[in-house]
Amino acid sequence: MSKTLIRNARILDPASDTDDIGDLLIDGGKIEAVGTNFQAANSTDILDADGLCVAPGLIDLHVKTGEPGEEHRETLSTASRAAVAGGITSMAIMPNANHVIDDVARVEFIARRGALEGKNRIYPVGALTRGLEGDAMAELGLMQEAGALYCSNGETSLADAGTMKRILSYAKDHNVTVSVRPNDPALSGSGVMNAGPLAAKMGLSGIPNEAELIPAQRDTWLANSIGARLLFDQVSTPQVLAHLSQSRERGSELDVHCTVAAHTLFFDEEEIGDYRTHCKVSPPFQTRSERDFLRQCAEKGQISAVVSGHDPQPAEEKRLPFQEASFGAVGLETLLPAMVTMATDGAFSLLQAIRLVTSGPADLFDLPQGRLMAGAPADIVLFDAQKTWKCRSDDLISRSTNSPFDGHDLKGKVIKTMVAGQWVFEAN
Amino acid sequence: MPATDKTNLFPHRHLLGIEHLSPDDILSLLDLAEDYAELTRAGKRPDQTLAGKTVVNLFFENSTRTQSSFEIAAKRLGADVVNMAVASSSVKKGETLIDTAVTLNAMRPDALVIRHSSSGGVKLLSRKVDCAVINAGDGTHEHPTQALLDVLTMRRNKGRIEDLNVVICGDIAHSRVARSTTLAIRKLRGYVRFAAPSTLIPPDTSGLGVSLVTSDFEEALKGADVVMMLRLQLERMDGAYVPSRREYFHFYGLTRDRLTLAKPDALVMHPGPMNRGIEIESAIADGPQSVITEQVEMGVAVREAVLHKLAGR
């Protein structure tokens, strides 16, 4: 394999707090060196970046496809192609598919199909409970050995606190990271958007913030008393983030982390406008001031990672009255642009924006990628941070195109994506 | 007949647990039990020290093995044995535990052997009767004759208990055997390590004097003299405490490979009944290091000694 030299790039490496013009030398699937004025041997492929940004490839901890069982939504192959078009070089596949990923055979299925069909690195996420029914613990230890990145309970918290406690205890034995989306279905009920004056005005049932806060408080307490590792998936309320930072101040050993979906950071509930079902997501878009609080938390490092929350829904499930339409938004191709756009708007620095989708998630799971340093896997994205482009659903590569970003001007255009030293995407 | 009859020296009326026994109490029972074991091995019958005495087996929880062991022990010593079939008795008709005890007491037995599903249930009964009470297992509290047969089996094979490293692996949280046997080993100055998933370890083991508590079975096995596997009830392996039997065997099953981590002459023990292929591989259960059937043999001998000391006064 020949070497690749990327010259004259704006190197963005959050792990080393680097934001500087420099060169990157890649050899044999790994980054060989980062620096300036590298001399290239004859056999080296040279790419002059001409000031474009080079960052570690993105790591997306929350992606759903339709495979196995609902391939009309998305397959691992189509999701993977969409991902690399968005600069995502590693992604974790959620277990809440038609056939729940709750045993070793299914974890191996995702890993094997991912390796075969994927253009990027694909990690299975195991189910926390069998069939995601919230009762019987799934084979957490065996799934971890089979390659599950972590184990998740899908879209809701566990109803039974005793079950959650036993699962956290057991998971700790095997260093399994337990993930739940803090969501008490008894409180979120039939809600379809953020509870509040807008929902009342629109005549839609609301999801109150306590549906997220109450199970999050319970599970934070349990994880802390057990010493287990807990990842709250797609947090959306200021109350939960405030609770986590207060808990962190009380107990330095707290091993509880959270992610936020990019669309939750980007949009507020007004975006729903005239009942746009592409904005029907769970957790729902929040008020402007709540969203701004989340952005501040992202800036201060109180969020470990931003995820796409990619959830492909075919048109027939979205072209319905708002109350009846399905939840979910695609996000693989808009994760990086959303982060760059928010950074451009001053929500946080570009380096922090990149951190939340690279070294942030990598550090959660001790992954070697997500950083530009000698010896790290050569997973990188080359993008134009200045260029404005209009996101159009019809242009998305994903098999489903239910994007709330449809029609929005975004900054940050992916030019090329590399996985393990190979270019896997090049923009037209 | 045993060489030294220490009947009158045993300073307890009941045997409710190991907790209140002194090391000398335990040793005197072990010595007497060993004498009985040798007599039986020699094909001889012991003196009928319990001739004319009545021993009542009162099992509120079914246990064919333990009940049979007590019955054989009592009959070898000449006692009349009555097995109260609790399922068909007045207990099922709504009689309270204490009324049952008072009624039985009026029949003047010499010893009551009681198993009850509630921790402390046997002690409650013992307060209401005039005869000796032997705890054959109360809830998740104690099972003293099991502990005695365990340490007797260890002593016969290792010559001592002192400084032995005993690994107990399995459902420790719900096990009276683990508690009683741990107490007995500690009183005789041996060491105990617990290995189990965190879900099957009691929340706080600090009062038990255990030298290691771990969910890493292989770590616990290193250099062990004795490996005691506990039975895991199947319903606890169905996702409540452990994800599955397969996963349990994968991490906690005693296999040939794992056993090599212990000392080469380590004993393998199990209080039975075994789940072969879940907590223990058949080749190990039936292998040269296994003393599982000797445990059963010592069970009768220990119960002869206990009945002798308590019912024979």
XYZ file of C-alpha atoms in Angstrom:
741
model
C 0.000 0.000 0.000
C 1.392 3.349 -1.005
C 1.639 6.244 1.365
C -0.688 9.209 1.267
C 0.387 12.715 2.154
C -2.201 15.394 2.806
C -0.563 18.765 2.659
C -1.521 22.217 3.644
C -4.628 21.248 5.601
C -6.298 22.852 8.577
C -5.633 20.039 11.037
C -8.429 19.744 13.595
C -7.519 17.254 16.309
C -9.495 17.753 19.517
C -7.556 15.012 21.348
C -4.402 17.143 21.165
C -6.244 20.500 21.084
C -4.747 21.140 17.671
C -6.279 23.598 15.196
C -3.437 24.506 12.872
C -2.244 24.325 9.275
C -0.154 21.229 8.718
C 0.449 17.946 6.923
C -0.714 14.419 7.566
C 1.160 11.332 6.409
C -0.694 8.049 6.142
C 0.860 4.630 5.682
C -0.573 1.148 5.818
C -3.947 2.061 7.200
C -2.492 4.089 10.031
C -1.502 7.669 10.559
C 2.270 7.760 10.362
C 2.883 11.371 11.312
C 1.260 14.752 11.807
C 3.409 17.862 11.305
C 4.594 20.403 8.788
C 6.672 20.449 5.617
C 6.834 16.693 5.134
C 8.958 15.555 2.198
C 7.240 12.965 0.073
C 8.903 9.945 -1.459
C 8.179 9.202 -5.115
C 5.609 6.545 -4.417
C 3.567 8.778 -2.147
C 0.154 10.033 -3.232
C 0.052 13.722 -2.515
C -3.122 15.645 -1.886
C -2.957 19.381 -1.500
C -5.825 20.249 0.835
C -5.462 23.942 0.086
C -6.710 24.959 3.515
C -9.576 22.487 3.753
C -10.149 20.958 7.172
C -8.832 17.538 8.056
C -10.366 15.945 11.149
C -10.608 12.441 12.567
C -13.451 10.505 10.987
C -16.646 10.848 12.972
C -17.805 8.227 15.471
C -21.584 7.976 15.676
C -22.826 6.032 18.699
C -26.480 5.813 17.697
C -27.552 4.570 14.280
C -30.567 2.509 13.347
C -30.989 0.646 10.070
C -33.706 -1.757 9.032
C -31.438 -4.778 8.899
C -32.370 -7.472 9.634
C -36.053 -7.536 8.799
C -36.962 -4.081 7.514
C -34.522 -3.529 4.705
C -36.926 -1.126 2.964
C -35.990 1.466 5.609
C -32.240 1.082 5.394
C -29.620 -1.638 5.179
C -26.199 -1.720 6.736
C -24.874 -1.140 3.237
C -27.011 1.942 2.471
C -26.469 3.365 5.950
C -22.746 2.858 5.590
C -22.676 4.686 2.246
C -24.664 7.554 3.744
C -22.351 7.592 6.744
C -19.121 7.973 4.807
C -20.760 10.710 2.734
C -21.206 12.452 6.066
C -17.659 11.791 7.221
C -18.701 9.091 9.705
C -16.041 6.402 9.766
C -17.306 4.426 12.771
C -20.891 3.811 13.769
C -22.749 1.806 16.379
C -25.888 -0.022 15.269
C -28.723 0.030 17.772
C -30.296 -3.260 18.868
C -33.937 -2.210 18.487
C -34.443 -3.640 15.037
C -37.321 -5.803 13.869
C -35.246 -8.729 15.117
C -33.821 -7.426 18.354
C -30.048 -7.809 18.615
C -30.167 -9.629 21.928
C -27.912 -12.643 21.560
C -24.480 -13.607 20.359
C -25.646 -14.853 16.966
C -27.290 -11.531 16.118
C -24.376 -9.483 17.411
C -22.149 -11.584 15.170
C -24.580 -11.092 12.296
C -24.298 -7.308 12.507
C -20.525 -7.468 12.908
C -20.121 -9.852 9.985
C -22.547 -8.022 7.666
C -20.939 -4.755 8.681
C -17.482 -6.010 7.783
C -18.769 -7.433 4.495
C -21.055 -4.621 3.311
C -19.841 -1.602 5.222
C -17.596 1.122 3.924
C -16.911 2.233 7.488
C -16.394 0.503 10.831
C -19.641 -0.955 12.117
C -20.124 -1.861 15.783
C -23.115 -3.807 17.025
C -24.895 -2.629 20.172
C -26.469 -5.432 22.194
C -29.897 -5.317 23.790
C -29.958 -4.887 27.545
C -32.943 -7.159 28.045
C -34.190 -10.081 26.039
C -36.411 -8.878 23.220
C -36.009 -5.399 24.763
C -38.983 -6.306 26.909
C -37.416 -4.926 30.051
C -37.652 -8.136 32.083
C -34.939 -10.714 31.554
C -31.317 -9.651 31.295
C -29.798 -10.439 27.898
C -26.451 -12.232 27.588
C -24.438 -9.098 28.322
C -21.105 -10.809 28.929
C -21.250 -13.058 25.895
C -22.430 -10.250 23.607
C -19.588 -8.066 24.828
C -17.127 -10.856 23.994
C -18.756 -11.172 20.561
C -18.035 -7.520 19.838
C -20.943 -5.481 21.170
C -19.717 -1.941 21.842
C -22.237 -1.464 24.635
C -25.714 -2.627 25.591
C -28.823 -0.492 25.270
C -32.452 -0.734 26.171
C -33.589 1.045 23.018
C -36.092 3.861 23.362
C -37.172 3.614 26.995
C -35.887 3.253 30.518
C -36.539 0.001 32.319
C -39.863 0.096 34.121
C -38.590 -2.050 36.999
C -35.937 -0.397 39.169
C -34.948 -3.777 40.651
C -34.219 -5.156 37.202
C -32.163 -2.062 36.378
C -30.206 -2.466 39.598
C -29.387 -6.111 38.910
C -28.428 -5.335 35.319
C -26.076 -2.545 36.411
C -24.473 -4.892 38.982
C -24.059 -7.659 36.476
C -22.826 -5.367 33.713
C -20.162 -3.981 36.018
C -18.665 -7.471 36.417
C -18.023 -7.577 32.686
C -17.209 -3.882 32.165
C -20.246 -3.569 29.952
C -21.452 -0.008 29.458
C -25.188 0.116 30.074
C -27.105 2.584 27.957
C -30.677 3.718 28.301
C -32.574 6.553 26.805
C -34.085 8.157 29.886
C -37.743 7.930 29.028
C -40.546 6.775 31.288
C -43.320 5.665 28.922
C -45.872 6.135 31.678
C -45.001 9.843 31.687
C -44.302 10.416 28.000
C -47.589 8.656 27.285
C -49.044 9.427 23.893
C -47.093 12.680 23.594
C -45.779 13.587 20.159
C -43.868 16.808 20.833
C -42.442 18.853 23.676
C -45.122 19.626 26.269
C -45.783 23.335 26.611
C -47.674 26.299 25.188
C -46.851 25.419 21.584
C -48.180 21.867 21.929
C -51.292 23.272 23.590
C -51.740 25.773 20.769
C -51.248 23.125 18.110
C -53.600 20.728 19.838
C -50.926 18.057 20.108
C -50.240 15.967 23.194
C -46.969 16.824 24.870
C -44.066 14.883 26.358
C -43.159 16.484 29.708
C -39.532 16.934 30.733
C -40.036 14.818 33.851
C -40.522 11.782 31.583
C -36.765 12.108 31.026
C -35.698 13.500 34.384
C -37.313 11.006 36.765
C -35.856 7.793 35.299
C -32.512 9.598 34.792
C -32.362 10.521 38.475
C -33.204 6.978 39.515
C -30.660 5.369 37.216
C -27.918 7.868 38.075
C -28.386 7.004 41.730
C -28.309 3.260 41.059
C -25.256 3.431 38.792
C -23.408 5.591 41.271
C -24.136 3.362 44.263
C -23.082 0.277 42.305
C -20.133 1.912 40.572
C -21.435 0.847 37.181
C -20.933 2.619 33.881
C -24.049 4.221 32.477
C -24.577 6.119 29.241
C -27.737 8.149 28.831
C -28.624 8.083 25.183
C -30.018 11.211 23.468
C -30.683 13.437 26.443
C -32.824 16.446 25.568
C -33.701 18.330 28.746
C -31.726 20.888 30.757
C -32.949 19.229 33.947
C -31.122 15.973 33.235
C -27.888 17.755 32.319
C -28.142 19.877 35.457
C -28.791 16.768 37.532
C -25.740 15.060 36.053
C -23.433 17.982 36.714
C -24.733 18.289 40.291
C -24.213 14.551 40.806
C -20.704 14.850 39.399
C -19.915 17.604 41.870
C -21.084 15.401 44.742
C -19.314 12.204 43.705
C -16.068 12.356 41.803
C -16.308 8.658 40.918
C -19.543 9.080 38.985
C -19.255 7.046 35.783
C -22.440 8.340 34.171
C -22.291 9.960 30.743
C -24.691 11.289 28.174
C -25.105 11.910 24.498
C -27.336 14.396 22.694
C -28.712 14.051 19.175
C -27.421 16.639 16.689
C -30.944 17.597 15.647
C -31.876 18.240 19.294
C -28.977 20.692 19.557
C -29.739 22.245 16.192
C -33.483 22.764 16.197
C -36.148 23.985 18.567
C -39.821 23.063 18.639
C -40.830 26.008 16.416
C -39.253 24.068 13.555
C -42.306 21.796 13.549
C -44.077 24.765 11.960
C -47.014 23.558 9.950
C -47.033 20.031 11.385
C -43.866 18.923 9.590
C -43.590 15.247 10.466
C -39.867 15.138 9.643
C -39.524 17.100 12.869
C -41.370 14.452 14.858
C -38.579 12.864 16.817
C -38.169 11.256 20.199
C -36.981 12.907 22.364
C -38.781 15.925 20.895
C -37.278 19.259 19.905
C -37.238 21.551 22.932
C -37.935 25.254 23.394
C -35.353 27.736 22.152
C -34.058 28.489 25.646
C -33.789 24.805 26.543
C -31.942 24.132 23.305
C -29.577 27.002 24.048
C -28.890 25.506 27.481
C -27.996 22.206 25.811
C -25.601 24.036 23.494
C -23.925 25.622 26.505
C -23.528 22.184 28.067
C -21.981 20.963 24.827
C -19.556 23.865 24.913
C -18.614 23.182 28.543
C -17.946 19.499 27.919
C -20.895 18.261 29.963
C -21.968 16.113 27.033
C -19.720 13.202 26.083
C -20.815 12.818 22.503
C -23.240 14.080 19.907
C -24.955 11.371 17.873
C -26.910 11.428 14.636
C -29.755 9.426 16.126
C -30.187 8.190 12.570
C -33.620 6.577 12.355
C -34.773 5.942 8.784
C -38.534 6.079 8.289
C -40.060 5.481 4.864
C -42.384 8.079 3.364
C -45.510 6.053 4.043
C -44.867 6.352 7.764
C -44.196 10.081 7.644
C -46.859 11.251 5.165
C -49.496 11.108 7.867
C -51.139 13.487 10.325
C -48.549 14.540 12.909
C -50.116 12.545 15.736
C -50.078 9.371 13.624
C -46.711 9.729 11.882
C -43.773 7.725 13.134
C -40.967 9.207 15.228
C -37.476 9.463 13.827
C -35.115 11.405 11.592
C -32.207 10.410 9.399
C -28.996 12.132 10.362
C -25.872 10.409 9.065
C -25.240 12.923 6.299
C -26.065 15.996 8.385
C -24.178 15.226 11.620
C -20.936 16.949 10.640
C -22.617 19.865 8.788
C -24.934 20.451 11.757
C -21.959 20.619 14.114
C -19.986 22.918 11.771
C -23.009 25.166 11.259
C -23.581 25.529 15.012
C -19.875 26.279 15.476
C -20.053 28.896 12.735
C -23.065 30.409 14.498
C -20.954 30.679 17.660
C -22.547 27.964 19.780
C -19.095 26.500 20.445
C -15.687 26.390 18.802
C -15.141 24.293 15.720
C -12.653 22.191 17.679
C -15.262 21.504 20.368
C -17.819 20.676 17.672
C -15.419 18.104 16.248
C -14.522 16.784 19.706
C -18.136 15.843 20.392
C -18.228 13.576 17.351
C -14.662 12.181 17.404
C -12.481 11.934 20.506
C -15.509 12.375 22.793
C -17.211 9.130 21.764
C -13.825 7.414 21.247
C -12.805 8.129 24.834
C -16.061 6.665 26.150
C -15.112 3.277 24.747
C -11.312 3.527 24.590
C -11.389 3.337 20.809
C -8.042 3.998 19.101
C -9.630 6.082 16.342
C -11.102 9.553 16.737
C -7.703 11.276 16.883
C -4.982 12.378 14.504
C -1.853 10.977 16.025
C 0.933 8.690 14.887
C -0.192 5.082 15.173
C -3.932 5.815 15.194
C -6.096 4.242 12.480
C -6.183 6.396 9.360
C -9.874 7.263 9.627
C -10.187 10.861 8.510
C -12.547 13.319 6.929
C -11.595 16.163 4.646
C -14.207 18.897 4.614
C -14.849 22.479 3.663
C -15.938 24.390 6.749
C -16.756 27.556 4.824
C -18.903 26.304 2.014
C -22.631 26.781 2.378
C -24.873 24.177 0.811
C -28.580 23.533 0.862
C -29.645 20.216 2.296
C -32.265 18.557 0.115
C -33.869 15.299 1.132
C -33.859 14.106 -2.452
C -30.075 14.356 -2.568
C -29.539 12.145 0.485
C -27.882 8.792 -0.058
C -29.740 7.142 2.807
C -32.552 4.834 1.660
C -35.008 6.854 3.740
C -34.923 10.612 3.477
C -36.872 11.812 6.503
C -34.557 14.685 7.351
C -35.573 17.718 9.399
C -32.647 19.529 7.726
C -34.438 19.432 4.370
C -34.294 22.915 2.855
C -31.796 24.278 5.377
C -28.541 25.986 4.482
C -25.666 24.246 6.195
C -21.941 24.879 6.507
C -19.440 22.088 6.288
C -19.280 20.020 3.120
C -17.552 16.652 3.196
C -15.017 16.407 0.366
C -13.378 13.053 1.052
C -13.593 10.352 3.679
C -10.913 7.776 4.474
C -11.282 4.571 6.499
C -8.169 2.589 7.410
C -6.088 4.405 4.820
C -8.544 3.906 1.945
C -10.625 6.672 0.412
C -14.198 5.445 0.749
C -16.013 8.617 -0.318
C -15.269 11.474 -2.671
C -17.719 14.301 -3.322
C -18.685 14.897 -6.922
C -18.362 -47.446 69.793
C -16.513 -44.142 69.655
C -13.494 -44.039 71.901
C -14.396 -40.882 73.781
C -17.961 -40.092 74.583
C -18.161 -36.357 75.016
C -21.963 -36.230 75.126
C -22.082 -34.424 78.387
C -19.495 -31.891 77.355
C -21.518 -30.422 74.512
C -22.709 -27.111 75.923
C -25.716 -26.452 73.680
C -29.255 -27.735 73.842
C -29.985 -27.041 70.174
C -27.987 -26.893 66.993
C -29.406 -23.814 65.315
C -26.318 -22.661 63.460
C -22.542 -22.564 63.329
C -22.422 -18.960 64.473
C -22.658 -19.681 68.198
C -20.412 -22.748 68.242
C -16.852 -22.527 69.533
C -14.013 -24.139 67.587
C -13.939 -26.855 70.275
C -17.662 -27.499 69.857
C -17.090 -28.004 66.142
C -14.039 -30.207 66.642
C -15.812 -32.444 69.153
C -18.635 -33.004 66.645
C -16.146 -33.679 63.847
C -14.204 -36.173 65.986
C -17.322 -38.054 66.939
C -18.603 -37.984 63.352
C -15.309 -39.339 62.101
C -15.574 -42.237 64.551
C -19.050 -42.995 63.236
C -17.826 -42.781 59.653
C -15.068 -45.297 60.351
C -17.484 -47.661 62.084
C -19.775 -47.598 59.088
C -16.874 -48.120 56.704
C -15.809 -51.104 58.806
C -19.291 -52.539 58.350
C -20.137 -52.242 62.034
C -23.256 -50.900 63.723
C -22.819 -48.278 66.424
C -24.203 -48.660 69.939
C -27.900 -47.977 70.071
C -27.467 -44.824 72.127
C -30.808 -43.427 70.983
C -32.850 -46.600 71.615
C -36.267 -45.590 72.877
C -35.817 -41.985 71.771
C -38.099 -40.286 69.275
C -36.751 -38.039 66.537
C -39.225 -36.044 64.463
C -38.261 -34.775 61.004
C -40.278 -31.650 60.352
C -39.546 -30.377 56.846
C -41.542 -27.353 55.782
C -39.484 -27.357 52.576
C -38.968 -30.531 50.608
C -35.517 -32.065 50.759
C -35.334 -35.751 50.088
C -31.573 -35.886 50.532
C -31.232 -34.100 53.839
C -34.310 -35.721 55.328
C -33.122 -39.213 54.336
C -29.679 -38.496 55.737
C -31.141 -37.493 59.110
C -33.486 -40.492 59.080
C -30.686 -42.963 58.374
C -28.489 -41.377 61.035
C -31.220 -41.548 63.676
C -32.138 -45.141 62.813
C -28.491 -46.275 62.956
C -28.450 -45.078 66.556
C -31.672 -46.928 67.323
C -34.072 -43.977 67.482
C -37.693 -44.103 66.409
C -38.096 -41.678 63.536
C -41.273 -39.915 62.545
C -41.339 -37.987 59.292
C -43.989 -35.317 59.487
C -45.454 -34.918 56.045
C -45.950 -31.181 56.281
C -47.778 -30.981 52.982
C -50.656 -33.056 54.409
C -50.403 -31.795 57.962
C -52.244 -29.162 59.878
C -49.837 -26.521 58.576
C -51.700 -26.648 55.285
C -54.920 -26.244 57.217
C -53.826 -22.871 58.488
C -52.236 -23.745 61.807
C -49.555 -21.240 62.769
C -45.959 -22.278 63.077
C -46.009 -21.829 66.828
C -49.181 -23.884 67.269
C -47.539 -26.662 65.277
C -44.556 -26.522 67.604
C -46.677 -26.543 70.747
C -48.687 -29.488 69.456
C -45.583 -31.463 68.589
C -43.997 -30.609 71.913
C -46.969 -32.110 73.734
C -46.098 -35.426 72.081
C -42.733 -35.316 73.894
C -40.209 -36.057 71.160
C -36.499 -36.099 72.054
C -35.349 -34.168 69.038
C -36.910 -32.121 66.273
C -35.078 -31.841 62.974
C -36.521 -28.817 61.235
C -36.184 -27.252 57.834
C -38.044 -24.024 57.210
C -38.130 -21.601 54.305
C -37.783 -18.485 56.489
C -34.513 -17.364 58.007
C -34.987 -17.546 61.789
C -38.009 -19.864 61.504
C -36.234 -22.750 63.207
C -35.074 -20.556 66.054
C -38.622 -19.340 66.595
C -39.801 -22.950 66.951
C -36.940 -23.839 69.272
C -38.180 -21.319 71.834
C -41.499 -23.114 72.143
C -40.338 -26.698 72.663
C -38.616 -28.623 75.428
C -36.639 -31.028 73.253
C -33.505 -30.537 71.216
C -33.943 -28.732 67.916
C -31.600 -29.333 64.988
C -31.664 -26.839 62.173
C -31.770 -28.662 58.857
C -31.725 -25.361 56.977
C -33.606 -22.112 57.609
C -34.168 -19.785 54.686
C -30.939 -18.194 53.567
C -29.548 -18.205 57.103
C -27.831 -21.415 58.267
C -27.492 -25.098 57.479
C -25.132 -26.260 60.222
C -24.976 -29.996 59.508
C -24.030 -29.218 55.900
C -21.215 -26.991 57.136
C -19.998 -29.733 59.485
C -20.004 -32.368 56.765
C -18.162 -29.963 54.465
C -15.369 -29.250 56.929
C -15.193 -32.916 57.935
C -14.719 -33.910 54.290
C -12.032 -31.248 53.907
C -10.262 -32.319 57.103
C -10.247 -35.995 56.134
C -8.663 -35.194 52.770
C -6.370 -32.350 53.746
C -5.609 -33.243 57.345
C -6.573 -29.792 58.567
C -8.753 -26.747 57.947
C -6.273 -24.174 59.154
C -4.743 -22.096 56.312
C -6.734 -23.860 53.616
C -7.987 -21.572 50.857
C -11.553 -22.503 50.018
C -13.310 -20.989 47.004
C -17.095 -20.915 47.151
C -18.634 -20.174 43.769
C -22.256 -19.733 42.842
C -25.423 -18.337 44.300
C -23.930 -17.102 47.552
C -26.614 -14.480 48.165
C -29.345 -17.105 48.453
C -27.246 -19.847 50.040
C -27.433 -20.930 53.670
C -24.708 -23.465 52.849
C -22.278 -20.715 51.852
C -22.951 -18.852 55.102
C -22.681 -21.809 57.454
C -19.701 -23.392 55.746
C -17.892 -20.043 55.665
C -18.490 -19.589 59.395
C -17.191 -23.095 60.140
C -14.073 -22.664 58.003
C -13.307 -19.281 59.580
C -13.729 -20.657 63.110
C -11.209 -23.363 62.240
C -8.866 -20.698 60.826
C -9.184 -21.471 57.147
C -9.718 -18.856 54.431
C -12.727 -18.359 52.207
C -13.040 -16.662 48.823
C -16.378 -15.892 47.214
C -16.726 -15.956 43.441
C -20.036 -15.104 41.787
C -21.712 -12.527 39.594
C -22.346 -9.391 41.652
C -26.051 -10.139 41.445
C -25.509 -13.329 43.466
C -23.242 -11.925 46.166
C -24.837 -10.492 49.324
C -24.749 -6.687 49.317
C -22.334 -6.536 52.235
C -20.049 -9.445 53.056
C -17.878 -7.541 55.501
C -19.232 -9.455 58.499
C -18.372 -12.882 57.132
C -14.572 -12.682 57.306
C -14.105 -13.559 53.654
C -10.650 -12.859 52.228
C -11.743 -12.236 48.634
C -15.024 -11.372 46.974
C -14.849 -11.288 43.201
C -16.861 -11.789 40.066
C -13.747 -13.184 38.398
C -13.895 -16.916 39.088
C -10.456 -17.543 37.602
C -8.856 -15.016 39.912
C -10.474 -16.715 42.897
C -9.309 -20.162 41.781
C -5.606 -19.332 41.769
C -3.844 -21.547 44.295
C -7.067 -22.767 45.931
C -7.065 -25.911 48.083
C -10.787 -26.523 47.822
C -13.316 -25.487 45.186
C -16.892 -25.663 46.357
C -19.511 -25.120 43.687
C -23.026 -24.164 44.705
C -26.199 -25.071 42.933
C -27.821 -22.239 41.029
C -31.578 -22.511 40.896
C -32.664 -22.607 37.308
C -35.202 -19.809 37.668
C -32.444 -17.453 38.797
C -30.553 -18.129 35.558
C -33.320 -16.976 33.310
C -32.484 -13.314 33.085
C -33.271 -12.205 36.611
C -29.818 -12.592 38.198
C -27.865 -14.154 35.348
C -28.725 -13.823 31.652
C -28.734 -17.517 30.757
C -27.374 -20.949 31.634
C -25.007 -20.702 28.691
C -23.553 -17.418 29.903
C -23.297 -18.711 33.474
C -21.360 -21.791 32.402
C -19.155 -19.632 30.191
C -18.027 -17.458 33.087
C -18.573 -19.589 36.194
C -18.725 -23.218 35.097
C -16.016 -25.374 36.696
C -14.191 -26.878 33.735
C -10.990 -28.871 33.477
C -9.141 -25.822 32.196
C -10.288 -23.660 35.063
C -9.547 -26.292 37.670
C -5.872 -26.250 36.654
C -5.684 -22.752 38.176
C -6.252 -24.257 41.621
C -3.623 -26.378 43.364
C -3.014 -29.690 41.587
C -4.489 -31.610 44.498
C -7.427 -29.252 45.063
C -10.648 -30.862 46.213
C -13.872 -30.330 44.273
C -17.000 -30.190 46.388
C -20.698 -29.598 45.786
C -23.544 -29.741 48.296
C -25.823 -31.173 45.607
C -27.969 -31.617 43.735
C -25.715 -30.639 40.835
C -26.632 -28.896 37.586
C -24.193 -30.734 35.373
C -23.051 -28.607 32.453
C -24.109 -25.393 34.197
C -22.023 -24.945 37.307
C -19.845 -28.024 36.903
C -18.594 -30.137 34.018
C -19.412 -33.825 34.373
C -15.788 -34.828 33.928
C -14.938 -32.783 37.024
C -17.902 -33.925 39.097
C -16.913 -37.551 38.469
C -13.158 -36.943 38.384
C -10.382 -37.891 40.783
C -10.432 -34.557 42.619
C -14.143 -34.748 43.373
C -15.170 -35.643 46.932
C -18.851 -35.009 46.282
C -20.008 -38.518 47.213
C -17.795 -38.490 50.291
C -19.687 -35.362 51.358
C -22.906 -37.370 51.276
C -21.274 -40.154 53.296
C -19.988 -37.670 55.881
C -23.461 -36.156 56.021
C -24.842 -39.255 57.714
C -21.858 -39.470 60.071
C -22.170 -35.819 61.093
C -25.894 -36.215 61.724
C -25.249 -39.302 63.871
C -22.835 -37.239 65.936
C -25.237 -34.321 66.280
C -28.197 -36.523 67.210
C -26.024 -38.425 69.660
C -24.990 -35.263 71.433
C -28.369 -33.532 71.429
C -31.040 -36.239 71.494
C -29.069 -38.617 73.648
C -28.879 -36.511 76.781
